Each structure stands twice: as structure tokens, then as C-alpha cells.
mmCIF file with all atom_site columns, C-alpha atoms in Angstrom:
data_model
loop_
_atom_site.group_PDB
_atom_site.id
_atom_site.type_symbol
_atom_site.label_atom_id
_atom_site.label_alt_id
_atom_site.label_comp_id
_atom_site.label_asym_id
_atom_site.label_entity_id
_atom_site.label_seq_id
_atom_site.pdbx_PDB_ins_code
_atom_site.Cartn_x
_atom_site.Cartn_y
_atom_site.Cartn_z
_atom_site.occupancy
_atom_site.B_iso_or_equiv
_atom_site.pdbx_formal_charge
_atom_site.auth_seq_id
_atom_site.auth_comp_id
_atom_site.auth_asym_id
_atom_site.auth_atom_id
_atom_site.pdbx_PDB_model_num
ATOM 1  C CA . UNK D 1 1  ? 261.698 134.025 282.887 1.00 42.00 ? 1  UNK D CA 1
ATOM 2  C CA . UNK D 1 2  ? 263.793 131.238 281.378 1.00 45.00 ? 2  UNK D CA 1
ATOM 3  C CA . UNK D 1 3  ? 267.491 130.887 282.111 1.00 50.00 ? 3  UNK D CA 1
ATOM 4  C CA . UNK D 1 4  ? 270.245 130.856 279.500 1.00 50.00 ? 4  UNK D CA 1
ATOM 5  C CA . UNK D 1 5  ? 271.147 127.352 278.334 1.00 54.00 ? 5  UNK D CA 1
ATOM 6  C CA . UNK D 1 6  ? 274.603 126.265 277.176 1.00 57.00 ? 6  UNK D CA 1
ATOM 7  C CA . UNK D 1 7  ? 274.884 127.324 273.538 1.00 74.00 ? 7  UNK D CA 1
ATOM 8  C CA . UNK D 1 8  ? 271.505 129.085 273.652 1.00 95.00 ? 8  UNK D CA 1
ATOM 9  C CA . UNK D 1 9  ? 270.838 132.799 273.834 1.00 97.00 ? 9  UNK D CA 1
ATOM 10 C CA . UNK D 1 10 ? 269.954 134.451 277.134 1.00 98.00 ? 10 UNK D CA 1
ATOM 11 C CA . UNK D 1 11 ? 266.800 136.357 277.826 1.00 97.00 ? 11 UNK D CA 1
ATOM 12 C CA . UNK D 1 12 ? 266.990 140.134 277.314 1.00 98.00 ? 12 UNK D CA 1
ATOM 13 C CA . UNK D 1 13 ? 268.685 141.878 280.237 1.00 98.00 ? 13 UNK D CA 1
ATOM 14 C CA . UNK D 1 14 ? 269.404 145.506 281.210 1.00 98.00 ? 14 UNK D CA 1
ATOM 15 C CA . UNK D 1 15 ? 272.938 146.607 280.409 1.00 98.00 ? 15 UNK D CA 1
ATOM 16 C CA . UNK D 1 16 ? 275.591 147.668 282.859 1.00 98.00 ? 16 UNK D CA 1
ATOM 17 C CA . UNK D 1 17 ? 279.028 149.244 282.519 1.00 98.00 ? 17 UNK D CA 1
ATOM 18 C CA . UNK D 1 18 ? 280.527 146.044 281.038 1.00 98.00 ? 18 UNK D CA 1
ATOM 19 C CA . UNK D 1 19 ? 278.081 145.970 278.108 1.00 98.00 ? 19 UNK D CA 1
ATOM 20 C CA . UNK D 1 20 ? 278.497 149.720 277.520 1.00 98.00 ? 20 UNK D CA 1
ATOM 21 C CA . UNK D 1 21 ? 282.271 149.223 277.361 1.00 98.00 ? 21 UNK D CA 1
ATOM 22 C CA . UNK D 1 22 ? 281.833 146.395 274.831 1.00 98.00 ? 22 UNK D CA 1
ATOM 23 C CA . UNK D 1 23 ? 279.497 148.507 272.682 1.00 98.00 ? 23 UNK D CA 1
ATOM 24 C CA . UNK D 1 24 ? 281.938 151.431 272.866 1.00 98.00 ? 24 UNK D CA 1
ATOM 25 C CA . UNK D 1 25 ? 284.742 149.241 271.474 1.00 98.00 ? 25 UNK D CA 1
ATOM 26 C CA . UNK D 1 26 ? 282.832 148.748 268.207 1.00 98.00 ? 26 UNK D CA 1
ATOM 27 C CA . UNK D 1 27 ? 281.187 152.188 267.958 1.00 98.00 ? 27 UNK D CA 1
ATOM 28 C CA . UNK D 1 28 ? 283.474 153.243 265.098 1.00 98.00 ? 28 UNK D CA 1
ATOM 29 C CA . UNK D 1 29 ? 282.588 150.081 263.155 1.00 98.00 ? 29 UNK D CA 1
ATOM 30 C CA . UNK D 1 30 ? 278.868 150.707 263.656 1.00 98.00 ? 30 UNK D CA 1
ATOM 31 C CA . UNK D 1 31 ? 279.153 154.361 262.601 1.00 98.00 ? 31 UNK D CA 1
ATOM 32 C CA . UNK D 1 32 ? 281.098 153.360 259.498 1.00 98.00 ? 32 UNK D CA 1
ATOM 33 C CA . UNK D 1 33 ? 278.514 150.698 258.567 1.00 97.00 ? 33 UNK D CA 1
ATOM 34 C CA . UNK D 1 34 ? 275.655 153.149 259.235 1.00 96.00 ? 34 UNK D CA 1
ATOM 35 C CA . UNK D 1 35 ? 277.479 155.901 257.329 1.00 97.00 ? 35 UNK D CA 1
ATOM 36 C CA . UNK D 1 36 ? 276.834 158.448 260.080 1.00 96.00 ? 36 UNK D CA 1
ATOM 37 C CA . UNK D 1 37 ? 278.168 159.665 263.424 1.00 96.00 ? 37 UNK D CA 1
ATOM 38 C CA . UNK D 1 38 ? 275.957 159.106 266.457 1.00 95.00 ? 38 UNK D CA 1
ATOM 39 C CA . UNK D 1 39 ? 275.428 162.041 268.819 1.00 92.00 ? 39 UNK D CA 1
ATOM 40 C CA . UNK D 1 40 ? 274.317 159.559 271.482 1.00 97.00 ? 40 UNK D CA 1
ATOM 41 C CA . UNK D 1 41 ? 275.426 155.949 271.966 1.00 98.00 ? 41 UNK D CA 1
ATOM 42 C CA . UNK D 1 42 ? 273.933 154.413 275.119 1.00 98.00 ? 42 UNK D CA 1
ATOM 43 C CA . UNK D 1 43 ? 273.623 150.656 275.558 1.00 98.00 ? 43 UNK D CA 1
ATOM 44 C CA . UNK D 1 44 ? 270.265 149.809 277.151 1.00 98.00 ? 44 UNK D CA 1
ATOM 45 C CA . UNK D 1 45 ? 269.511 146.080 276.730 1.00 98.00 ? 45 UNK D CA 1
ATOM 46 C CA . UNK D 1 46 ? 271.408 142.981 275.654 1.00 98.00 ? 46 UNK D CA 1
ATOM 47 C CA . UNK D 1 47 ? 271.353 139.251 275.033 1.00 98.00 ? 47 UNK D CA 1
ATOM 48 C CA . UNK D 1 48 ? 274.332 136.914 275.087 1.00 98.00 ? 48 UNK D CA 1
ATOM 49 C CA . UNK D 1 49 ? 275.385 133.435 274.050 1.00 98.00 ? 49 UNK D CA 1
ATOM 50 C CA . UNK D 1 50 ? 278.188 131.441 275.648 1.00 96.00 ? 50 UNK D CA 1
ATOM 51 C CA . UNK D 1 51 ? 280.415 129.848 273.000 1.00 95.00 ? 51 UNK D CA 1
ATOM 52 C CA . UNK D 1 52 ? 284.228 129.744 272.867 1.00 95.00 ? 52 UNK D CA 1
ATOM 53 C CA . UNK D 1 53 ? 283.911 133.276 274.212 1.00 97.00 ? 53 UNK D CA 1
ATOM 54 C CA . UNK D 1 54 ? 280.681 135.301 274.186 1.00 97.00 ? 54 UNK D CA 1
ATOM 55 C CA . UNK D 1 55 ? 278.362 136.498 271.455 1.00 98.00 ? 55 UNK D CA 1
ATOM 56 C CA . UNK D 1 56 ? 276.409 139.650 272.294 1.00 98.00 ? 56 UNK D CA 1
ATOM 57 C CA . UNK D 1 57 ? 273.600 141.596 270.706 1.00 98.00 ? 57 UNK D CA 1
ATOM 58 C CA . UNK D 1 58 ? 273.279 144.972 272.394 1.00 98.00 ? 58 UNK D CA 1
ATOM 59 C CA . UNK D 1 59 ? 270.444 147.461 271.881 1.00 98.00 ? 59 UNK D CA 1
ATOM 60 C CA . UNK D 1 60 ? 271.964 150.941 271.713 1.00 98.00 ? 60 UNK D CA 1
ATOM 61 C CA . UNK D 1 61 ? 270.035 154.227 271.792 1.00 98.00 ? 61 UNK D CA 1
ATOM 62 C CA . UNK D 1 62 ? 271.637 156.443 269.150 1.00 97.00 ? 62 UNK D CA 1
ATOM 63 C CA . UNK D 1 63 ? 269.282 159.404 268.713 1.00 89.00 ? 63 UNK D CA 1
ATOM 64 C CA . UNK D 1 64 ? 265.649 159.943 269.596 1.00 89.00 ? 64 UNK D CA 1
ATOM 65 C CA . UNK D 1 65 ? 263.743 157.822 268.730 1.00 94.00 ? 65 UNK D CA 1
ATOM 66 C CA . UNK D 1 66 ? 266.235 155.517 266.990 1.00 96.00 ? 66 UNK D CA 1
ATOM 67 C CA . UNK D 1 67 ? 268.054 152.470 268.313 1.00 98.00 ? 67 UNK D CA 1
ATOM 68 C CA . UNK D 1 68 ? 270.495 150.075 266.678 1.00 98.00 ? 68 UNK D CA 1
ATOM 69 C CA . UNK D 1 69 ? 271.141 146.440 267.525 1.00 98.00 ? 69 UNK D CA 1
ATOM 70 C CA . UNK D 1 70 ? 274.878 145.732 267.579 1.00 98.00 ? 70 UNK D CA 1
ATOM 71 C CA . UNK D 1 71 ? 276.271 142.200 267.285 1.00 98.00 ? 71 UNK D CA 1
ATOM 72 C CA . UNK D 1 72 ? 279.775 141.494 268.564 1.00 98.00 ? 72 UNK D CA 1
ATOM 73 C CA . UNK D 1 73 ? 281.976 138.656 269.750 1.00 98.00 ? 73 UNK D CA 1
ATOM 74 C CA . UNK D 1 74 ? 284.260 138.734 272.783 1.00 98.00 ? 74 UNK D CA 1
ATOM 75 C CA . UNK D 1 75 ? 286.973 136.084 272.680 1.00 97.00 ? 75 UNK D CA 1
ATOM 76 C CA . UNK D 1 76 ? 288.400 134.283 275.702 1.00 96.00 ? 76 UNK D CA 1
ATOM 77 C CA . UNK D 1 77 ? 291.290 136.779 275.880 1.00 96.00 ? 77 UNK D CA 1
ATOM 78 C CA . UNK D 1 78 ? 288.912 139.764 276.028 1.00 95.00 ? 78 UNK D CA 1
ATOM 79 C CA . UNK D 1 79 ? 289.329 140.811 272.392 1.00 97.00 ? 79 UNK D CA 1
ATOM 80 C CA . UNK D 1 80 ? 286.193 142.229 270.777 1.00 98.00 ? 80 UNK D CA 1
ATOM 81 C CA . UNK D 1 81 ? 285.153 141.763 267.140 1.00 98.00 ? 81 UNK D CA 1
ATOM 82 C CA . UNK D 1 82 ? 282.330 143.666 265.419 1.00 98.00 ? 82 UNK D CA 1
ATOM 83 C CA . UNK D 1 83 ? 279.901 141.228 263.749 1.00 98.00 ? 83 UNK D CA 1
ATOM 84 C CA . UNK D 1 84 ? 277.186 143.527 262.339 1.00 98.00 ? 84 UNK D CA 1
ATOM 85 C CA . UNK D 1 85 ? 274.263 145.737 263.244 1.00 98.00 ? 85 UNK D CA 1
ATOM 86 C CA . UNK D 1 86 ? 270.612 146.388 262.494 1.00 98.00 ? 86 UNK D CA 1
ATOM 87 C CA . UNK D 1 87 ? 269.482 149.982 262.000 1.00 97.00 ? 87 UNK D CA 1
ATOM 88 C CA . UNK D 1 88 ? 266.199 151.859 262.490 1.00 96.00 ? 88 UNK D CA 1
ATOM 89 C CA . UNK D 1 89 ? 265.057 149.957 265.576 1.00 98.00 ? 89 UNK D CA 1
ATOM 90 C CA . UNK D 1 90 ? 262.603 151.323 268.125 1.00 97.00 ? 90 UNK D CA 1
ATOM 91 C CA . UNK D 1 91 ? 262.457 151.126 271.899 1.00 96.00 ? 91 UNK D CA 1
ATOM 92 C CA . UNK D 1 92 ? 259.790 148.425 271.572 1.00 97.00 ? 92 UNK D CA 1
ATOM 93 C CA . UNK D 1 93 ? 261.626 146.226 269.045 1.00 98.00 ? 93 UNK D CA 1
ATOM 94 C CA . UNK D 1 94 ? 262.761 142.973 270.675 1.00 98.00 ? 94 UNK D CA 1
ATOM 95 C CA . UNK D 1 95 ? 266.358 141.847 270.278 1.00 98.00 ? 95 UNK D CA 1
ATOM 96 C CA . UNK D 1 96 ? 266.149 139.140 267.625 1.00 97.00 ? 96 UNK D CA 1
ATOM 97 C CA . UNK D 1 97 ? 269.142 136.934 266.824 1.00 96.00 ? 97 UNK D CA 1
ATOM 98 C CA . UNK D 1 98 ? 270.729 137.817 263.490 1.00 96.00 ? 98 UNK D CA 1
#
């Protein structure tokens, strides 16, 4: 498995409480963009990029069998900004940079 390079995106990794907390901060933005409320919202995998802060793309399980890929930015002060999402993903879909 390759390591993350400065400015490059990491390999896909399993999420932990930190990534779930980040995903939770933008849940309302994702629901608004998707035009629906999610009965489930569990972060499962993620990729990140170190910039002047951190870019993240997090795979979130929203309802069987659907996933969404959520893009967000965390600034150096810990602020989180919603950047977009991709809908209708499956468990098998890789996290592709968008």
C-alpha cells in the first residue's frame, strides 16, 4: 500500500470517531443537497489530502444499499466546510477524487 504524499491524496482508510464527527458536521448540507433525510448516516471509509488544512472524501452509508461520498474541508482552526457529495454509490464503489 502506498503512503500519502505531500499534496497527494491518501489511500482509502477505515474511518474512526474523528471522521464520523467531521461527516456529522456537514450532514445537514448533504441532506439538503440530496433533497432527503437520511435514516442512517455512518461513515465507513475515507481519503484525505494535506493542504492548508485537510481535504476529506468520506464514504457514508445512508440506507441499504446506498452510500454517498461526502467532500469537505477542515481548516487549520478546526472549522469544517461542506464541498459537495456524490449520490447513489455502492459498497464496492471506490472513493474517487471529485
